[in-house]
Short mmCIF file of C-alpha atoms in Angstrom, two decimals:
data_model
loop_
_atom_site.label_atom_id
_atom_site.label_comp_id
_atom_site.label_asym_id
_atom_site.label_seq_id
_atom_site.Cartn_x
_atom_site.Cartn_y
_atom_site.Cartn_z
CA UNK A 1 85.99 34.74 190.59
CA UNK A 2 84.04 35.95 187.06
CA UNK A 3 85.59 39.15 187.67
CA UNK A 4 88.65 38.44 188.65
CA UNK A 5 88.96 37.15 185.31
CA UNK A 6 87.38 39.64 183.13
CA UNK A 7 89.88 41.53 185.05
CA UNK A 8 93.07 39.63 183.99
CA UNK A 9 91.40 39.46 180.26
CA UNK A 10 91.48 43.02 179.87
CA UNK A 11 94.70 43.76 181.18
CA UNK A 12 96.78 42.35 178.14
CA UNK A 13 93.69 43.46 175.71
CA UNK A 14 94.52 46.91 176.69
CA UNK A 15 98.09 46.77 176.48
CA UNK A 16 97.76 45.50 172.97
CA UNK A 17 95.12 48.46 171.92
CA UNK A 18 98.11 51.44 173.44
CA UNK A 19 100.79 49.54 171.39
CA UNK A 20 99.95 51.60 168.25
CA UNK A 21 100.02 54.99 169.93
CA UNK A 22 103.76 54.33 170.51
CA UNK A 23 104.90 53.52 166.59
CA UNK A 24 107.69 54.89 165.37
CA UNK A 25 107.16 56.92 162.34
CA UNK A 26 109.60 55.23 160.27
CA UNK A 27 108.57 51.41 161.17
CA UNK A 28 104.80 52.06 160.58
CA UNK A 29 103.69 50.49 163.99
CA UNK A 30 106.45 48.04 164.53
CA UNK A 31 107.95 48.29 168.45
CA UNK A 32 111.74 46.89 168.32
CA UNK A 33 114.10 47.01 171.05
CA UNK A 34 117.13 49.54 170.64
CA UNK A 35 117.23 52.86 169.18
CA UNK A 36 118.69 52.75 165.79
CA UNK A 37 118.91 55.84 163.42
CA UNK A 38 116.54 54.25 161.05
CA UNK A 39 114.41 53.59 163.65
CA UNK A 40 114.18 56.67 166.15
CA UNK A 41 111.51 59.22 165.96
CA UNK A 42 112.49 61.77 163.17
CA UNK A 43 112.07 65.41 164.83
CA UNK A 44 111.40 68.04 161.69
CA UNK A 45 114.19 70.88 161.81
CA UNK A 46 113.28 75.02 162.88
CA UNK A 47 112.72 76.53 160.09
CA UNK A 48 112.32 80.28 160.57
CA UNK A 49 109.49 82.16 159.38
CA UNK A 50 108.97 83.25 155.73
CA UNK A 51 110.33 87.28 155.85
CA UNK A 52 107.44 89.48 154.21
CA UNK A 53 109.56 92.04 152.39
CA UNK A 54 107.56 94.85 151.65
CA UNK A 55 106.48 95.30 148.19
CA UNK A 56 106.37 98.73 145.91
CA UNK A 57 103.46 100.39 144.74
CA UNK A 58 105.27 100.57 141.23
CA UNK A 59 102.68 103.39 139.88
CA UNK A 60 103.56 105.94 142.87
CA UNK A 61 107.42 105.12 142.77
CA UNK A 62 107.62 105.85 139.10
CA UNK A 63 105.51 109.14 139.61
CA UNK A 64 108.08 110.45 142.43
CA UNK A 65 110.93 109.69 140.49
CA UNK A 66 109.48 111.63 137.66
CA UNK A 67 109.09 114.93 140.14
CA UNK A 68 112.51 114.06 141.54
CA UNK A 69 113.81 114.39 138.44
CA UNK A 70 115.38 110.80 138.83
CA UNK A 71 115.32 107.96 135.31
CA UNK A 72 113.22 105.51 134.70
CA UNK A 73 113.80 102.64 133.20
CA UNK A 74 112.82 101.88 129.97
CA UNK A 75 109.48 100.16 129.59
CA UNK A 76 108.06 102.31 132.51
CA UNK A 77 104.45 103.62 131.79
CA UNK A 78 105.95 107.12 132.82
CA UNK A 79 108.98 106.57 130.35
CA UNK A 80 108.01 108.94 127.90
CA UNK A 81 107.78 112.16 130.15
CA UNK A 82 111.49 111.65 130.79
CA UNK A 83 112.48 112.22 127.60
CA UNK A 84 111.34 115.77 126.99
CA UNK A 85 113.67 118.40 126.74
CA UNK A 86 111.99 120.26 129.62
CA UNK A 87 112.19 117.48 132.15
CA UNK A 88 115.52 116.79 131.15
CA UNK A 89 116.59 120.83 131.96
CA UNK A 90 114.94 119.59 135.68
CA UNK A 91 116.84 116.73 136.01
CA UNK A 92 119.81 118.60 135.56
CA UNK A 93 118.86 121.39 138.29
CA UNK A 94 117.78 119.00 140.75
CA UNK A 95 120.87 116.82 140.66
CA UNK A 96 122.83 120.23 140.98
CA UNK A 97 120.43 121.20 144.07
CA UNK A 98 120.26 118.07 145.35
CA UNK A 99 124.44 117.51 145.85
CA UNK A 100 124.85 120.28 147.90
CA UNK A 101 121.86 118.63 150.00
CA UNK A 102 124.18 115.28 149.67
CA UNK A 103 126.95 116.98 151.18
CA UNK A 104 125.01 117.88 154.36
CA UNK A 105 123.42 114.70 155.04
CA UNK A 106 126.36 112.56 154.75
CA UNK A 107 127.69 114.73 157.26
CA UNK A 108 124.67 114.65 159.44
CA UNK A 109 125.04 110.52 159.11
CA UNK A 110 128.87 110.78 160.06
CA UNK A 111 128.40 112.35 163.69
CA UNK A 112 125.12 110.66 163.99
CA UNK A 113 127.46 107.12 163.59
CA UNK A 114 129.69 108.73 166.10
CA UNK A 115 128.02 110.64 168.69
CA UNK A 116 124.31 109.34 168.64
CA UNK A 117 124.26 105.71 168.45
CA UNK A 118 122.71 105.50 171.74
CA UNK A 119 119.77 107.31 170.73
CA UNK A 120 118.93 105.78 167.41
CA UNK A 121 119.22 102.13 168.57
CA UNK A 122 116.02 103.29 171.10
CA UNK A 123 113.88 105.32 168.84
CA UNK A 124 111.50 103.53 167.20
CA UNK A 125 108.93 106.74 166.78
CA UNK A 126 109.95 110.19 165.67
CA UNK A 127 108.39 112.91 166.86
CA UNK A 128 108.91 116.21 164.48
CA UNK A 129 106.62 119.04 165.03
CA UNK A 130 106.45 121.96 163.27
CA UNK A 131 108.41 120.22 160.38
CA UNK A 132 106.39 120.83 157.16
CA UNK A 133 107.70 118.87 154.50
CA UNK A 134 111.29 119.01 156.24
CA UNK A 135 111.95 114.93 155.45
CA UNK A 136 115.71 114.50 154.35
CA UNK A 137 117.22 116.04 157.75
CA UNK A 138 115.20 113.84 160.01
CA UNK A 139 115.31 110.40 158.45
CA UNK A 140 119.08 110.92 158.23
CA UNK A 141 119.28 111.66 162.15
CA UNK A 142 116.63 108.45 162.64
CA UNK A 143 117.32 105.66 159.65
CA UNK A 144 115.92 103.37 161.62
CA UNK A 145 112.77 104.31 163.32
CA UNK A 146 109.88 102.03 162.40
CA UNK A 147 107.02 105.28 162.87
CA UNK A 148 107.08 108.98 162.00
CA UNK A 149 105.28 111.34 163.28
CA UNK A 150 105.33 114.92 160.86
CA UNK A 151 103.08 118.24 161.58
CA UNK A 152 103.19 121.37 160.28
CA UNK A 153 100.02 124.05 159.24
CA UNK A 154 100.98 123.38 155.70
CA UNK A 155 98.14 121.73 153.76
CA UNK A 156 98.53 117.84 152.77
CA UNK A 157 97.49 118.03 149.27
CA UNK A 158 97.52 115.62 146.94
CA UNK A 159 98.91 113.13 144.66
CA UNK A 160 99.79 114.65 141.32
CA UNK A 161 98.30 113.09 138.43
CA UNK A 162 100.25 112.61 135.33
CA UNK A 163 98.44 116.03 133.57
CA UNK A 164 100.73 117.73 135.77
CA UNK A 165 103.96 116.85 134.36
CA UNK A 166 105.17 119.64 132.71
CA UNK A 167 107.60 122.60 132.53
CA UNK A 168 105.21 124.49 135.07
CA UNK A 169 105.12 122.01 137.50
CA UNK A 170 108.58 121.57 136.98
CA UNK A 171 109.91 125.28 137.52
CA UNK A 172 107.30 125.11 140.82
CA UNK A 173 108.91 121.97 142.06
CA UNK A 174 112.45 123.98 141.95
CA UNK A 175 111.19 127.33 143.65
CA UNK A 176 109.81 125.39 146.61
CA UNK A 177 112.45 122.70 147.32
CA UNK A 178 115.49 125.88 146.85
CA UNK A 179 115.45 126.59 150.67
CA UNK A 180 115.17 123.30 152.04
CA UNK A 181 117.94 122.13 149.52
CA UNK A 182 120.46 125.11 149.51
CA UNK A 183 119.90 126.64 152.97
CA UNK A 184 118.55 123.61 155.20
CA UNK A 185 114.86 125.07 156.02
CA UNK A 186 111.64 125.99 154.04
CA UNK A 187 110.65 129.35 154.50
CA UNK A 188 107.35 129.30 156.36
CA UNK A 189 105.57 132.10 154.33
CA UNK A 190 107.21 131.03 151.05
CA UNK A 191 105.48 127.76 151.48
CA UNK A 192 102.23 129.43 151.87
CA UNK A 193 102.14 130.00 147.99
CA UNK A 194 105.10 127.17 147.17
CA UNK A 195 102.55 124.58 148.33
CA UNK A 196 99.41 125.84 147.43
CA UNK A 197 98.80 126.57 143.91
CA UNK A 198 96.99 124.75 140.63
CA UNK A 199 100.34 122.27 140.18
CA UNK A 200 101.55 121.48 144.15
CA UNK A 201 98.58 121.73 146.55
CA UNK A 202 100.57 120.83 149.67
CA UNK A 203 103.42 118.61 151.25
CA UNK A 204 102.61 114.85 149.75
CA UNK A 205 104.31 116.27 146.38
CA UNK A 206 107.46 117.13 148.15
CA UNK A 207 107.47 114.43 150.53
CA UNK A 208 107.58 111.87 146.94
CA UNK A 209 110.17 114.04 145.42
CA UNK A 210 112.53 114.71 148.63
CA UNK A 211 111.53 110.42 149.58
CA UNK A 212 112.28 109.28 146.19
CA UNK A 213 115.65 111.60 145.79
CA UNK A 214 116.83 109.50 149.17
CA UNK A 215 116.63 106.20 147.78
CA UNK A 216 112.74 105.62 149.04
CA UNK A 217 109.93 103.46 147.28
CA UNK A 218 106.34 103.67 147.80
CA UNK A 219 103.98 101.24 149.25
CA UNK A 220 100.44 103.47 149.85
CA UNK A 221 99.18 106.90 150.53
CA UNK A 222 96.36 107.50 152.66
CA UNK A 223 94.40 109.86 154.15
CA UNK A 224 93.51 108.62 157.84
CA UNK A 225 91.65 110.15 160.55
CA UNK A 226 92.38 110.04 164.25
CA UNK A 227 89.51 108.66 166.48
CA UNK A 228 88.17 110.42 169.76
CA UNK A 229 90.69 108.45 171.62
CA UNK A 230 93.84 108.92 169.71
CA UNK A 231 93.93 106.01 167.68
CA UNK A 232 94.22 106.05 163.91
CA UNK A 233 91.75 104.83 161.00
CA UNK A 234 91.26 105.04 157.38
CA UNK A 235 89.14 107.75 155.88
CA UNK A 236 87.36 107.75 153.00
CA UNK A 237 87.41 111.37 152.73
CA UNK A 238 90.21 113.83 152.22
CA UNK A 239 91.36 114.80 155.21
CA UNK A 240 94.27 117.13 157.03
CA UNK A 241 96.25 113.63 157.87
CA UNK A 242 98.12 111.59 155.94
CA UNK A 243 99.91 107.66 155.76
CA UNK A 244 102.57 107.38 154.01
CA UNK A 245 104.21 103.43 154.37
CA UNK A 246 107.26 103.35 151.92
CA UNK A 247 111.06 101.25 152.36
CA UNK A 248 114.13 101.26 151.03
CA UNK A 249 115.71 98.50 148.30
CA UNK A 250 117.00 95.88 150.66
CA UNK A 251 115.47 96.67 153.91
CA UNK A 252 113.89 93.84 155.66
CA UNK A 253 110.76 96.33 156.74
CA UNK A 254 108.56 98.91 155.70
CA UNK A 255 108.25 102.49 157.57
CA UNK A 256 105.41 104.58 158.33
CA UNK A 257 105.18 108.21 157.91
CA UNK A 258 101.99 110.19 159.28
CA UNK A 259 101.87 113.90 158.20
CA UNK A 260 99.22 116.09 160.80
CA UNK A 261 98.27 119.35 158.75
CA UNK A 262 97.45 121.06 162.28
CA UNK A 263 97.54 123.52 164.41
CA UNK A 264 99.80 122.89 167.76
CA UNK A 265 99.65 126.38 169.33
CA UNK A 266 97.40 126.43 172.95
CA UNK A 267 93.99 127.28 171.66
CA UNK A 268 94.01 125.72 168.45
CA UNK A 269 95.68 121.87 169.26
CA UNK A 270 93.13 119.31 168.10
CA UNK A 271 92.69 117.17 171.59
CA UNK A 272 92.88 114.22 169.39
CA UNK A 273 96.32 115.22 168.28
CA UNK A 274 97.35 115.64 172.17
CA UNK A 275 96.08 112.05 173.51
CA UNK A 276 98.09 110.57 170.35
CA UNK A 277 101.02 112.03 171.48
CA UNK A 278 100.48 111.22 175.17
CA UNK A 279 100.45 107.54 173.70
CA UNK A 280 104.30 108.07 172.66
CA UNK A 281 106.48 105.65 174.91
CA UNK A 282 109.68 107.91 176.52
CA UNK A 283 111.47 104.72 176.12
CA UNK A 284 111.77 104.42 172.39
CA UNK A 285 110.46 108.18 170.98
CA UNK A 286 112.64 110.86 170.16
CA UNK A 287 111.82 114.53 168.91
CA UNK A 288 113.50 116.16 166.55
CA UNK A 289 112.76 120.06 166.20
CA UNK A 290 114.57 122.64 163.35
CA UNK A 291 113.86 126.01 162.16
CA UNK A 292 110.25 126.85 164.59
CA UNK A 293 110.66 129.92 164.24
CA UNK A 294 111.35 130.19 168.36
CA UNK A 295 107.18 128.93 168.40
CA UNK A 296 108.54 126.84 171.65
CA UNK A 297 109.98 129.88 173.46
CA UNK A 298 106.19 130.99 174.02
CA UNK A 299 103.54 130.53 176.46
CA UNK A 300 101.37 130.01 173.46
CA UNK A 301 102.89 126.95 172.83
CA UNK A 302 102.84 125.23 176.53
CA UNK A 303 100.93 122.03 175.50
CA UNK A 304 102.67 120.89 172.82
CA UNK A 305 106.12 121.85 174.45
CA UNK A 306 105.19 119.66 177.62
CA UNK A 307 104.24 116.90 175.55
CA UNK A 308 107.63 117.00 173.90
CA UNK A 309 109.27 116.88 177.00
CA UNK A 310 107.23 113.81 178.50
CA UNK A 311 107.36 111.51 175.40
CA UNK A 312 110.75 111.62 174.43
CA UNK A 313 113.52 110.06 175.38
CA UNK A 314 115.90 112.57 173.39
CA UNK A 315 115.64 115.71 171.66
CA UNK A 316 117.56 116.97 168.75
CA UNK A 317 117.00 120.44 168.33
CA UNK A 318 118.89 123.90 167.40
CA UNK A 319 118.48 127.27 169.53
CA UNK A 320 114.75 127.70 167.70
CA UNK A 321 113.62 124.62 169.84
CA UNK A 322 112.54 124.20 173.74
CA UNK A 323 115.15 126.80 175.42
CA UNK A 324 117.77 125.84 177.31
CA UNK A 325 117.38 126.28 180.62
CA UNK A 326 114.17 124.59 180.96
CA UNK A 327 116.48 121.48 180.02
CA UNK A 328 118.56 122.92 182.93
CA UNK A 329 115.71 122.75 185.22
CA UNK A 330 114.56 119.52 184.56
CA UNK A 331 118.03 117.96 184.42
CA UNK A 332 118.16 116.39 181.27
CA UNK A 333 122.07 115.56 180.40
CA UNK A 334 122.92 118.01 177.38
CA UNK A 335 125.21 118.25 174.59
CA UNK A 336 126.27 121.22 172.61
CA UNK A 337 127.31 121.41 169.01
CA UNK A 338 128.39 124.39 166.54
CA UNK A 339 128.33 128.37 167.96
CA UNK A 340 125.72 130.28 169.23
CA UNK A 341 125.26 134.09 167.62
CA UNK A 342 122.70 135.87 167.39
CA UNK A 343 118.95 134.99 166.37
CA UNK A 344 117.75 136.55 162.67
CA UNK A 345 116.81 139.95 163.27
CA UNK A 346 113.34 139.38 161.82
CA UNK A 347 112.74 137.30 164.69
CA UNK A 348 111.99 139.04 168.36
CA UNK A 349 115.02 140.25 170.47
CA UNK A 350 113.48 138.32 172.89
CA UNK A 351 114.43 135.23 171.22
CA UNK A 352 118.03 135.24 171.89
CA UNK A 353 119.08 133.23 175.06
CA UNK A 354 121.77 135.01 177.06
CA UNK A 355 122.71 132.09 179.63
CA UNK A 356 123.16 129.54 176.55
CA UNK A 357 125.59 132.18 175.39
CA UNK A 358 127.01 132.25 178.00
CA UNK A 359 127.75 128.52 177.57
CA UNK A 360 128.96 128.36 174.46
CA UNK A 361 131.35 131.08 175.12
CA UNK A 362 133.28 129.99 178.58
CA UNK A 363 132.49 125.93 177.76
CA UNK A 364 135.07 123.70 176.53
CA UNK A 365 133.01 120.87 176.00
CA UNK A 366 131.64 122.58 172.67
CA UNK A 367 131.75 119.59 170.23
CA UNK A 368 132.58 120.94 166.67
CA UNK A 369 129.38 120.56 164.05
CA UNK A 370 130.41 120.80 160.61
CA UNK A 371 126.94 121.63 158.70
CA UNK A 372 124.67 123.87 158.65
CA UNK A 373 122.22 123.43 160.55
CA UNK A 374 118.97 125.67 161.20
CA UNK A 375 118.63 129.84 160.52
CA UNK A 376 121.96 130.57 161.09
CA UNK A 377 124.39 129.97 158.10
CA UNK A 378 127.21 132.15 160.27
CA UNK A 379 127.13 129.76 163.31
CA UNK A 380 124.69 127.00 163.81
CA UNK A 381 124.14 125.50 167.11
CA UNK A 382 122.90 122.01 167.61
CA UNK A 383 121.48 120.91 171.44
CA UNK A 384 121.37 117.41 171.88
CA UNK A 385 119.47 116.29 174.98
CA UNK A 386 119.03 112.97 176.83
CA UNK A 387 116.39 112.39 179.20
CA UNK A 388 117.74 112.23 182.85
CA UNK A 389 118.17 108.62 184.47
CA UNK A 390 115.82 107.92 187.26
CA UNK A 391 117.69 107.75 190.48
#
């Protein structure tokens, strides 16, 4: 009987201790019957997450727009060395280099709109090898890839320090970007001296003029090292590889650029360079390759040519790139832009590629190009390929 009534004592004790656990947060413990608006539970709205917009290293985006030949505005720390009579002679040479650059891109941007939408909606990482400095053509095929991968035997270099801006500098700045700007490519053994003298000791100079001259701002610059597996990390050390993170005004992200000064051919690929690659997803890379001097059509580049061809999942290339019927063999669905003539005759007869020819002559499925577009300022041929579905 004792317990049987410490039993019904507790009951209503405990019913009375849970009564506060169930307040409503307006009524401050009260219970009432109903469900009025003042008195219902008050849920707190979704609010999305705070955007991080990236934010500009303000030092290094003055500097490039200084090299570009672009204005600053007045106040800048770098003000001053745009008002000299010899950086205003640059300004004018690079805007007049620089528009006949203009003309190409927007062109490039057109059939990209058109014809490669597709393509650029997947690609999140570029893959560009044997590009050098060669920035403007492939960030106007790939605006919006998040990661960019860059390699060429050209030397990285260095950031130029404000000693360097002068008239010398200047006239250096011209001679190197005059290919790339009036004919589309650098000239591989121009840029061995172009790119490696007391003023411009390799590509990060021309990646912050050619960057800046597109609209780009700066975040960092790094030199980073890869890891024995592939992976990357911050060096404290000058080395062959390079991080460049930069956006544009009004772009809800930042990009990444990573420049390899390396060697790709057979004997000389850094392993480290090959399991990075082998990393690449076929699902969102794409390669982009221009003006290799035919380097793919040889044995001696095997390696790097299968690794193109098993991380991407498209290829823009012209007739320098992977030849075309090993795209035949394995295939992949291809598209063919422009005219096909005849290689450079400084290049090996060996180069030229009778059975794409062929193609180009008896096809009617030729889609018309419109810029120039590699070597060939007669007829330039662009080969678009598209990795084959699986069955």
């Amino acid at each position: 009987m004792k317990n049987r009534l410490s039993f019904l004592l507790a009951v209503p004790l405990c019913i009375l201790m849970l009564l506060p656990s169930c307040k409503s947060g307006a009524q401050g413990g009260r219970l009432r019957g109903g469900s009025s608006s003042s008195d219902s539970i008050k849920i707190k709205p979704f609010e999305k997450p705070v955007e991080v917009r990236p934010v500009a290293n303000d030092s290094l985006t003055a500097l490039s727009r200084v090299i570009a030949g672009l204005p600053l505005e007045e106040g800048s720390p770098l003000y001053s060395y745009t008002r000299t009579p010899e950086w205003e002679k640059y300004r004018i040479k690079m805007d007049t280099m620089w528009s006949a650059s203009t003309t190409t891109l927007e062109k490039v941007s057109e059939i990209r709109k058109l014809d490669f939408k597709d393509i650029t909606d997947k690609t999140r990482t570029v893959l560009y090898t044997f590009s050098g400095p060669d920035f403007p053509f492939m960030a106007t095929f790939f605006p919006d890839a998040d990661t960019y991968y860059m390699m060429g035997l050209e030397r990285s270099g260095s950031v130029l320090t404000t000693d360097a801006l002068n008239k010398k500098t200047y006239d250096k700045f011209e001679k190197a970007l005059y290919y790339l700007l009036e004919k589309s490519y650098f000239v591989t053994s121009y840029m061995a001296s172009d790119l490696n003298n007391a003023e411009i000791d390799g590509t990060i100079p021309i990646f912050m003029v050619l960057m800046a001259r597109m609209g780009y701002k700066f975040v960092s610059i790094d030199y980073v090292d890869l890891t024995p597996d592939g992976n990357w990390e911050l060096s404290q050390t000058r080395k062959p590889f390079v991080k460049i993170r930069y956006f544009k005004e009004g772009e809800p992200r930042e990009k990444t650029l990573y420049y390899l000064s390396t060697n790709i051919a057979d004997g000389e690929i850094d392993p480290r360079v090959v399991k990075l690659i082998g990393k690449l997803s076929p699902d969102s890379t794409s390669s982009f390759i221009k003006s290799c001097s035919y380097c793919l059509h040889y044995d001696e580049f095997s390696k790097i040519r299968s690794l193109i061809l098993d991380s991407s999942y498209a290829i823009i290339q012209d007739d320098t790139g992977i030849r075309y019927d090993v795209y035949k063999k394995g295939n992949w669905d291809i598209t063919l832009y422009g005219s096909y003539t005849q290689p450079n005759p400084l290049f090996p007869k060996g180069v030229f590629q009778s059975d794409l020819n062929q193609v180009y002559k008896t096809s009617s499925e030729i889609r018309p190009l419109g810029f120039r577009f590699g070597y060939n300022w007669k007829g330039s041929s662009m080969i678009v390929c598209r990795r084959p579905k699986a069955e």
